[in-house]
XYZ file of C-alpha atoms in Angstrom:
591
model
C 74.247 97.082 17.412
C 77.600 96.742 18.489
C 78.816 93.151 20.125
C 81.994 92.448 22.436
C 83.559 89.578 20.095
C 86.397 87.767 20.110
C 87.965 87.235 15.851
C 86.868 83.555 16.155
C 83.457 84.770 17.358
C 83.323 87.445 14.667
C 83.496 85.819 11.991
C 81.713 82.719 13.111
C 79.275 85.580 13.189
C 80.054 86.589 9.875
C 79.646 83.739 8.745
C 76.059 83.390 9.823
C 75.002 87.285 8.367
C 76.562 87.246 5.356
C 74.910 83.587 3.335
C 77.446 80.603 4.460
C 75.013 77.242 4.279
C 78.214 75.091 5.396
C 81.072 74.843 7.907
C 83.853 72.467 8.481
C 86.501 72.002 11.249
C 88.446 69.739 12.905
C 89.673 71.154 16.347
C 92.840 73.255 16.630
C 93.939 76.094 18.836
C 94.008 79.049 18.227
C 91.238 77.951 15.892
C 88.525 75.819 17.657
C 86.081 78.373 18.899
C 85.232 79.197 15.089
C 82.763 76.193 15.012
C 82.089 76.009 17.964
C 79.922 79.646 17.926
C 78.914 78.351 14.218
C 77.235 75.260 15.995
C 75.357 78.342 17.448
C 73.806 79.375 15.054
C 70.713 76.562 13.406
C 70.880 77.957 10.458
C 74.289 77.142 9.162
C 75.446 73.041 9.033
C 78.177 72.070 10.678
C 80.937 69.571 11.438
C 83.690 68.266 13.509
C 85.407 66.124 10.533
C 87.877 63.909 12.257
C 90.733 65.815 10.627
C 91.342 68.609 8.428
C 91.545 67.119 4.973
C 88.741 65.727 5.732
C 86.937 68.903 6.436
C 88.251 70.696 3.451
C 86.993 68.395 0.983
C 83.715 68.569 2.803
C 84.001 72.019 2.031
C 84.596 72.195 -1.455
C 81.707 69.474 -2.418
C 79.389 71.692 -0.452
C 81.074 74.726 -2.591
C 80.697 72.389 -5.728
C 77.087 71.058 -4.753
C 76.179 75.512 -4.589
C 76.447 76.360 -1.569
C 78.400 79.290 0.799
C 81.139 77.822 2.708
C 84.425 77.854 5.499
C 86.587 75.659 6.334
C 88.845 76.445 9.659
C 91.633 75.048 10.744
C 94.359 76.086 12.444
C 98.379 76.065 10.961
C 99.107 73.345 10.620
C 95.940 71.911 9.940
C 96.677 73.355 6.584
C 99.817 70.772 6.055
C 96.953 68.165 6.415
C 94.455 69.344 3.817
C 96.828 70.716 1.204
C 96.543 68.688 -1.535
C 92.338 69.189 -1.464
C 93.339 73.072 -0.994
C 95.517 72.898 -3.521
C 93.384 71.132 -6.631
C 90.476 72.903 -5.540
C 92.333 76.209 -6.478
C 92.320 74.770 -9.611
C 89.000 73.659 -9.782
C 87.286 76.836 -8.337
C 84.328 77.100 -6.951
C 80.638 77.609 -7.548
C 79.235 78.773 -3.530
C 81.757 80.765 -2.201
C 84.251 79.098 0.043
C 87.124 80.562 2.280
C 89.482 78.455 4.419
C 90.022 80.297 7.788
C 94.085 79.362 8.935
C 94.511 80.651 12.341
C 98.582 80.131 12.780
C 100.059 80.510 15.935
C 103.173 82.719 16.236
C 104.996 82.254 19.587
C 103.919 78.434 19.636
C 101.713 79.354 22.507
C 99.903 75.608 21.487
C 101.443 73.988 18.687
C 103.929 71.775 17.867
C 106.041 74.473 15.489
C 105.707 78.171 13.971
C 104.558 78.167 10.473
C 103.956 81.127 8.299
C 100.917 80.479 6.173
C 101.171 83.697 4.076
C 102.993 81.581 2.544
C 100.507 79.240 1.389
C 98.413 82.095 -0.859
C 100.826 82.530 -3.118
C 102.000 78.279 -3.327
C 98.346 77.588 -4.102
C 98.010 80.297 -6.352
C 94.757 81.843 -4.070
C 93.647 85.474 -2.583
C 94.266 85.728 1.090
C 93.236 88.544 3.671
C 94.455 89.600 6.808
C 91.774 91.084 9.031
C 93.654 93.797 12.087
C 90.903 93.343 14.572
C 87.173 91.496 15.199
C 85.376 93.875 13.112
C 87.545 93.567 9.815
C 87.042 89.390 11.413
C 83.978 89.460 10.344
C 83.346 91.856 7.243
C 86.808 90.361 5.578
C 83.593 86.896 5.637
C 81.525 89.003 3.399
C 84.555 90.343 1.269
C 86.082 86.528 0.876
C 83.133 85.509 -0.282
C 82.693 88.436 -2.593
C 85.947 87.506 -4.006
C 86.233 83.898 -4.165
C 82.577 83.699 -6.134
C 83.249 86.438 -8.792
C 86.964 84.927 -9.094
C 86.183 81.852 -8.855
C 89.247 80.499 -5.953
C 89.191 79.080 -2.376
C 89.905 82.319 -0.685
C 92.479 82.093 2.231
C 91.324 83.926 5.549
C 94.503 83.911 7.832
C 94.473 85.465 11.313
C 97.043 84.431 13.446
C 96.030 83.614 17.758
C 95.935 87.404 19.117
C 92.895 88.445 16.150
C 91.523 85.120 17.487
C 91.388 85.323 20.903
C 91.545 88.899 21.293
C 88.017 90.803 21.702
C 86.945 94.073 20.085
C 83.456 95.727 19.018
C 81.721 94.857 16.165
C 78.510 96.288 14.669
C 76.080 93.183 14.079
C 74.375 92.882 10.979
C 70.802 90.966 9.683
C 71.862 88.277 8.258
C 70.714 87.712 4.456
C 68.873 85.237 2.700
C 70.959 81.533 2.367
C 70.719 80.783 -0.870
C 72.282 76.981 -2.555
C 73.339 77.927 -6.426
C 71.643 75.080 -8.777
C 73.836 72.357 -9.544
C 74.861 71.694 -12.954
C 77.410 69.163 -14.111
C 80.438 70.984 -15.169
C 83.537 68.192 -15.346
C 86.216 70.140 -16.619
C 85.794 72.620 -14.268
C 85.762 70.092 -11.256
C 86.943 66.770 -12.546
C 90.634 67.888 -12.767
C 92.262 65.102 -14.569
C 95.156 66.397 -16.717
C 93.837 67.438 -20.033
C 90.917 69.600 -17.423
C 93.637 70.979 -15.346
C 95.965 71.685 -17.924
C 93.432 74.345 -19.061
C 92.477 75.357 -15.493
C 96.145 75.810 -14.490
C 96.675 78.949 -17.302
C 93.262 80.405 -15.829
C 95.200 80.281 -12.499
C 97.884 82.976 -13.655
C 94.687 85.470 -15.285
C 92.972 85.319 -11.684
C 95.846 86.099 -10.620
C 96.746 88.802 -12.396
C 92.763 89.916 -12.356
C 93.093 89.732 -8.475
C 96.246 92.261 -8.389
C 93.985 94.412 -10.478
C 91.598 94.030 -7.913
C 93.918 94.402 -5.085
C 95.416 97.926 -5.554
C 91.762 99.108 -5.432
C 90.520 97.629 -2.767
C 89.961 99.236 0.265
C 91.268 96.749 2.553
C 94.270 98.271 1.224
C 94.438 101.946 2.949
C 97.206 104.296 3.525
C 97.252 106.132 7.273
C 99.424 109.283 5.982
C 100.977 111.262 9.076
C 104.580 112.319 9.386
C 106.730 111.407 6.136
C 109.684 110.878 8.291
C 108.944 107.356 8.765
C 106.780 104.746 7.198
C 105.252 101.274 8.160
C 103.762 98.744 5.627
C 101.887 96.098 8.112
C 99.051 93.437 7.924
C 97.095 91.792 10.719
C 97.606 92.145 14.126
C 100.852 94.087 13.549
C 98.504 96.854 12.690
C 97.830 97.313 15.452
C 101.121 97.147 17.530
C 102.169 99.789 15.176
C 99.623 102.598 15.789
C 99.919 101.477 19.520
C 103.953 101.816 19.507
C 103.822 104.951 16.525
C 100.826 107.021 16.751
C 103.034 109.912 14.201
C 103.966 106.435 11.641
C 102.602 107.219 8.216
C 101.289 103.264 7.438
C 100.406 101.385 4.737
C 97.818 98.621 6.169
C 97.103 96.210 3.653
C 94.320 93.704 4.221
C 94.897 92.043 0.931
C 97.985 90.103 1.651
C 98.460 87.932 -2.100
C 98.423 89.062 -4.502
C 99.920 92.241 -3.065
C 99.326 96.343 -4.490
C 102.629 96.803 -5.554
C 101.807 100.479 -7.187
C 100.253 101.168 -4.294
C 103.436 100.156 -2.096
C 105.699 102.078 -4.860
C 103.347 105.436 -4.329
C 103.657 105.015 -0.292
C 107.129 104.251 -0.240
C 107.825 107.479 -2.352
C 106.265 109.523 0.195
C 108.512 108.766 3.452
C 111.579 108.803 3.651
C 112.284 105.369 5.637
C 110.633 102.411 5.101
C 109.815 100.096 7.753
C 107.668 96.211 7.178
C 106.416 94.948 10.675
C 105.148 91.630 10.453
C 105.029 88.335 12.297
C 107.209 85.439 11.309
C 109.075 85.882 8.485
C 109.824 88.449 5.950
C 106.621 87.752 3.244
C 105.906 90.976 2.923
C 109.292 93.065 3.222
C 110.884 89.748 0.422
C 108.357 90.999 -2.268
C 108.498 94.912 -1.396
C 112.696 94.085 -2.242
C 111.760 92.664 -5.655
C 110.160 95.594 -6.183
C 113.668 97.577 -6.287
C 112.014 99.512 -2.890
C 114.655 99.772 0.092
C 112.805 98.900 3.192
C 113.928 97.605 6.353
C 112.454 94.611 8.985
C 113.480 91.687 9.556
C 117.101 93.653 9.976
C 115.720 94.504 13.587
C 112.575 92.235 14.171
C 112.551 88.726 15.078
C 111.329 85.601 12.424
C 110.029 84.575 14.461
C 107.871 84.877 18.136
C 104.988 87.533 18.662
C 106.373 90.562 18.342
C 104.569 93.916 20.614
C 104.187 97.290 21.449
C 107.431 97.729 23.663
C 108.945 95.780 20.794
C 108.690 97.984 18.152
C 109.517 100.969 20.525
C 112.549 99.198 21.580
C 113.862 98.163 17.862
C 112.581 100.841 15.744
C 112.422 103.207 17.720
C 116.256 103.051 18.639
C 117.511 102.528 15.229
C 115.217 106.071 14.229
C 117.290 107.609 16.778
C 120.469 105.855 15.208
C 119.479 106.753 12.081
C 117.725 109.708 12.079
C 118.580 111.563 14.690
C 115.767 114.248 13.623
C 113.025 111.610 14.411
C 112.972 111.349 18.070
C 110.179 108.922 20.128
C 108.359 110.038 22.749
C 109.412 110.479 26.192
C 106.498 108.400 27.288
C 108.159 105.805 24.158
C 111.350 106.248 26.271
C 110.302 105.070 29.349
C 108.664 102.140 27.683
C 111.866 101.305 26.164
C 113.859 101.353 29.730
C 110.805 99.581 31.108
C 111.155 96.412 28.239
C 115.308 96.444 28.952
C 113.978 94.790 32.719
C 114.428 91.156 32.904
C 111.030 89.343 33.041
C 110.506 88.511 36.369
C 106.750 86.382 36.191
C 107.127 83.015 38.393
C 107.481 79.750 35.441
C 104.157 78.440 35.710
C 105.062 74.636 33.385
C 102.057 72.770 32.081
C 100.667 69.774 34.357
C 97.795 67.323 33.223
C 94.979 68.106 35.211
C 94.320 66.616 38.950
C 92.107 63.052 38.022
C 93.548 63.469 34.323
C 92.972 59.516 33.075
C 96.253 59.885 30.999
C 98.358 60.474 34.461
C 98.333 56.912 35.669
C 99.261 55.418 32.476
C 102.202 57.271 31.874
C 103.174 56.279 35.766
C 102.680 52.639 34.891
C 105.196 53.277 31.631
C 107.943 54.809 33.132
C 107.888 52.050 35.991
C 108.781 49.675 33.149
C 111.472 52.053 31.506
C 109.652 51.948 28.296
C 110.566 53.393 25.029
C 107.716 56.035 23.921
C 106.299 57.361 20.800
C 103.895 60.219 21.386
C 101.073 62.076 20.032
C 99.635 65.507 19.861
C 97.447 66.428 22.639
C 97.068 66.075 26.719
C 98.936 62.949 26.808
C 101.952 65.374 25.130
C 102.208 66.569 29.302
C 103.549 63.204 29.926
C 106.605 64.351 28.559
C 106.736 66.994 31.683
C 108.833 66.172 35.698
C 107.600 64.550 37.458
C 106.214 61.497 34.783
C 108.894 62.098 31.801
C 107.775 59.104 30.138
C 107.742 60.208 26.805
C 109.999 59.984 23.150
C 109.305 61.358 20.790
C 106.463 64.061 19.590
C 106.028 64.870 16.208
C 102.751 66.354 14.547
C 99.041 64.431 14.767
C 98.772 60.367 14.155
C 102.619 60.274 13.817
C 103.309 58.230 16.998
C 101.720 55.057 15.894
C 103.868 55.490 12.649
C 106.890 56.945 14.273
C 106.577 53.518 16.372
C 106.740 51.524 12.872
C 109.929 53.198 10.941
C 112.054 53.302 15.211
C 111.095 49.365 15.319
C 112.105 48.581 12.103
C 115.773 51.042 12.105
C 116.276 48.764 15.413
C 114.669 46.076 15.863
C 115.607 46.221 19.461
C 113.450 48.199 20.532
C 110.594 45.378 20.096
C 109.591 44.761 23.354
C 110.433 47.855 24.652
C 108.373 50.425 22.572
C 104.774 51.334 22.686
C 102.927 54.414 20.777
C 100.247 56.502 23.038
C 97.963 58.108 21.234
C 94.705 59.924 22.148
C 91.453 58.957 21.017
C 90.859 62.265 18.852
C 94.185 61.902 17.356
C 92.931 58.531 16.623
C 90.816 59.418 14.370
C 92.629 62.219 13.118
C 94.669 60.215 11.878
C 95.873 57.393 13.680
C 93.521 54.540 12.329
C 96.166 54.559 8.712
C 99.252 54.310 11.620
C 97.500 51.704 12.482
C 96.755 49.655 8.587
C 100.806 50.400 8.295
C 101.855 49.064 11.546
C 99.483 45.223 10.412
C 100.162 45.723 7.012
C 104.286 46.278 7.236
C 104.274 43.436 10.217
C 105.849 44.781 13.252
C 105.273 44.406 16.638
C 104.229 47.618 17.993
C 102.280 48.051 20.714
C 99.310 51.015 20.493
C 98.051 52.555 23.483
C 94.704 54.423 22.698
C 94.094 57.329 25.740
C 90.396 57.176 25.381
C 89.301 60.073 27.649
C 86.276 59.982 25.422
C 86.710 63.669 23.825
C 88.522 66.224 22.037
C 89.759 67.219 25.074
C 92.984 69.605 24.956
C 90.877 71.879 22.811
C 87.960 72.533 24.511
C 85.517 69.421 25.112
C 84.902 68.812 21.121
C 82.825 65.685 19.731
C 84.397 63.155 17.505
C 83.742 60.924 16.044
C 84.645 58.558 18.277
C 81.893 60.140 20.709
C 78.571 59.617 19.846
C 77.069 63.420 19.065
C 77.847 65.579 16.425
C 78.837 69.098 16.874
C 75.508 69.926 16.467
C 75.006 68.138 19.285
C 72.654 65.419 17.477
C 73.004 61.275 18.709
C 75.015 59.583 15.752
C 77.283 56.142 15.802
C 80.012 55.523 17.642
C 83.269 54.313 16.511
C 84.142 50.970 18.230
C 88.139 51.378 18.416
C 88.322 47.705 19.858
C 86.513 46.364 16.708
C 87.912 49.181 14.289
C 91.444 47.660 14.934
C 90.214 43.395 15.033
C 89.171 44.994 11.162
C 92.207 46.471 10.486
C 94.256 43.003 11.230
C 95.539 44.153 14.898
C 94.647 39.942 17.033
C 95.347 41.377 20.607
C 93.375 44.186 21.718
C 92.151 44.616 25.232
C 90.495 47.211 27.044
C 91.201 48.234 30.518
C 90.374 50.420 33.108
C 92.643 53.623 32.728
C 92.895 53.947 37.146
C 93.568 50.912 37.973
C 97.421 50.796 37.901
C 97.747 46.734 38.674
C 95.703 45.944 35.553
C 97.426 48.662 33.156
C 100.155 47.079 34.476
C 100.057 43.878 33.670
C 98.370 44.595 29.992
C 101.360 46.856 29.109
C 103.893 43.790 29.973
C 101.342 41.147 28.015
C 100.926 43.140 24.851
C 104.610 44.672 25.139
C 106.273 41.245 24.943
C 103.511 39.378 22.342
C 105.346 39.248 19.097
C 102.397 40.834 17.293
C 100.939 44.076 16.578
C 98.705 45.028 19.753
C 96.078 47.728 21.023
C 96.150 48.567 24.534
C 92.101 51.024 25.117
C 92.966 52.932 28.390
C 89.133 54.450 29.085
C 88.647 56.983 31.838
C 86.414 60.362 30.366
C 88.499 63.738 31.085
C 88.518 64.447 34.704
C 86.530 67.669 33.594
C 83.991 66.116 32.196
C 83.167 63.950 35.930
C 84.663 66.864 38.022
C 82.698 67.232 41.621
C 81.275 63.747 41.062
C 83.232 62.342 43.700
C 84.907 62.933 47.119
C 88.346 64.047 47.965
C 91.227 61.913 48.402
C 91.961 62.279 51.935
C 95.348 61.749 54.258
C 96.089 60.529 57.306
C 99.483 59.217 59.346
C 101.520 60.153 56.296
C 104.928 58.755 56.427
C 106.290 61.716 54.691
C 107.820 59.325 51.831
C 106.620 61.108 49.236
C 106.383 58.509 46.963
C 102.590 60.070 46.049
C 103.909 63.102 44.758
C 105.845 61.297 41.953
C 102.530 61.381 39.955
C 102.421 65.312 39.993
C 99.174 65.887 40.483
C 98.424 69.093 41.129
C 95.962 68.456 43.771
C 98.793 66.552 45.921
C 101.383 68.580 48.124
C 103.663 68.798 50.911
C 104.023 70.234 53.903
C 107.120 70.757 55.164
C 106.326 72.019 58.919
C 103.712 69.009 59.542
C 105.789 66.877 57.434
C 103.016 65.117 55.884
C 101.321 65.318 52.391
C 98.656 67.860 51.932
C 94.982 66.652 49.616
C 94.044 70.303 47.657
C 90.575 69.271 47.780
C 89.028 71.968 45.795
C 91.252 70.658 43.053
C 90.925 66.677 43.997
C 88.479 64.907 41.658
C 89.020 61.621 43.595
C 90.472 59.367 40.550
C 92.473 57.353 42.931
C 95.410 56.921 41.592
C 97.323 57.610 44.462
C 95.819 55.861 47.242
C 97.219 52.610 45.171
C 100.883 54.583 45.012
C 100.864 55.007 48.469
C 102.622 51.837 50.315
C 102.042 52.755 53.936
C 97.624 53.632 53.354
C 97.512 57.258 54.648
C 95.673 57.967 51.129
C 92.292 57.152 52.069
C 89.122 57.668 49.799
C 86.969 60.507 50.932
C 83.941 59.769 53.804
C 85.650 56.151 53.747
């Protein structure tokens, strides 16, 4: 039986079919749905971890205990998990261990763009790259077999288009889950220097064995067509190549570390002009050039952003016609090339906070107080957008608090003018360590934890502060106030995020205090409460437009009628706008 699955769903299905017993992750787009779908299979223990480093360590431990294991994260998460990953490359595995890295070319939902293929040769672990959902599932099996055969974690690298695109997948029956018998093996799993030195040699021997495997693997295959030009590619780029140049000969690499050098040289000898089509860095291109092979790649294609069919046809097609007039693109391709040269006229739709978002009022107050804001990653990052524009920095997960320490230490005049904002999930991820630093290094930083009781931006995942696990079981709930006090913060305040007067008063008091303080601003995510309250109504509007300064999508202005209009289907009745209207024109629905 076949089913239409996204790449993320297919990886989850592969975990179910091929004997994965443990799965761990921290949610991050585009990887989030992998664990959400794995959690639908009760045969697999699955969990959200506070951050990616913890998830990786959970995975390594499960593998050592004998279970087939999968760990998933977005590309920047691998930076967080790199420490245990690199040591796990030394220790190897007992049960097969897969790390899924979901890269985000084009930065659809990320603070940077990085090509995580480089992690594979860096850590000296094998890497697989599926080109569609069927391969995403199949490569879970292949990765587990490689992992257990060659005693190594395996990097399964996908990109946003693979993660979220759908294609047909053949479903199979699950194999029996086995936990290998545990036996102590300190020389393998205790990486003291004496043991690690032995394993360091093993890494080189393993890489050589994997190179031989890569030469013979069906995951790397040739589709030979016309010989005037050939293309080496991998991942989703293979799909673009097939659509853009159906007449081209193609070497598709499913194993991109180690690369099959002899297979590449043989293919290069069969074609007149050789291209490498790959997103982001010239990862394959540089390795192929190192083999002494003339190849065209990043001369024509950008080392950033996503590729597309039209981009390939435009750039490679133009090169082929100029460099080799006997090689012509088809009429259809020529038409597409002309189309892609037309300006893109779709209207720009900047992201905004949801109607009723509890973060909006806090940022409105912060802007009123003209504070410097050290920001973080999450829904609240949108506080940097107009009309709020209430954020000065945003670096990475958990960095708001520690960056505020640095800002205050570097410029003491900022003390009393500076706040760090962080969401509840991000605080769990890696904000706690920053708060320790605030106390330990004696700063007067004010930390505002925007607690909407969920990991909202990635789609409502639980975390240790929510009282629920991924498998929907009740669990102890982290008490943010008690945690802050246990770290040495003496000033801890809890406020209703919708009570603007109180929010303003508390922020003023805590920023003025000459010691660390934590403000916990609470209201659940608006999407969790939508439809539970009456929409706001507007009557006798004075057309001052002050309410529009909070940037709520549920409010607009009717120029002809000279009045603010409330979009009732959007309005959640948070009543923040009512507190801002000086004329009482905005009122509670039903009042």
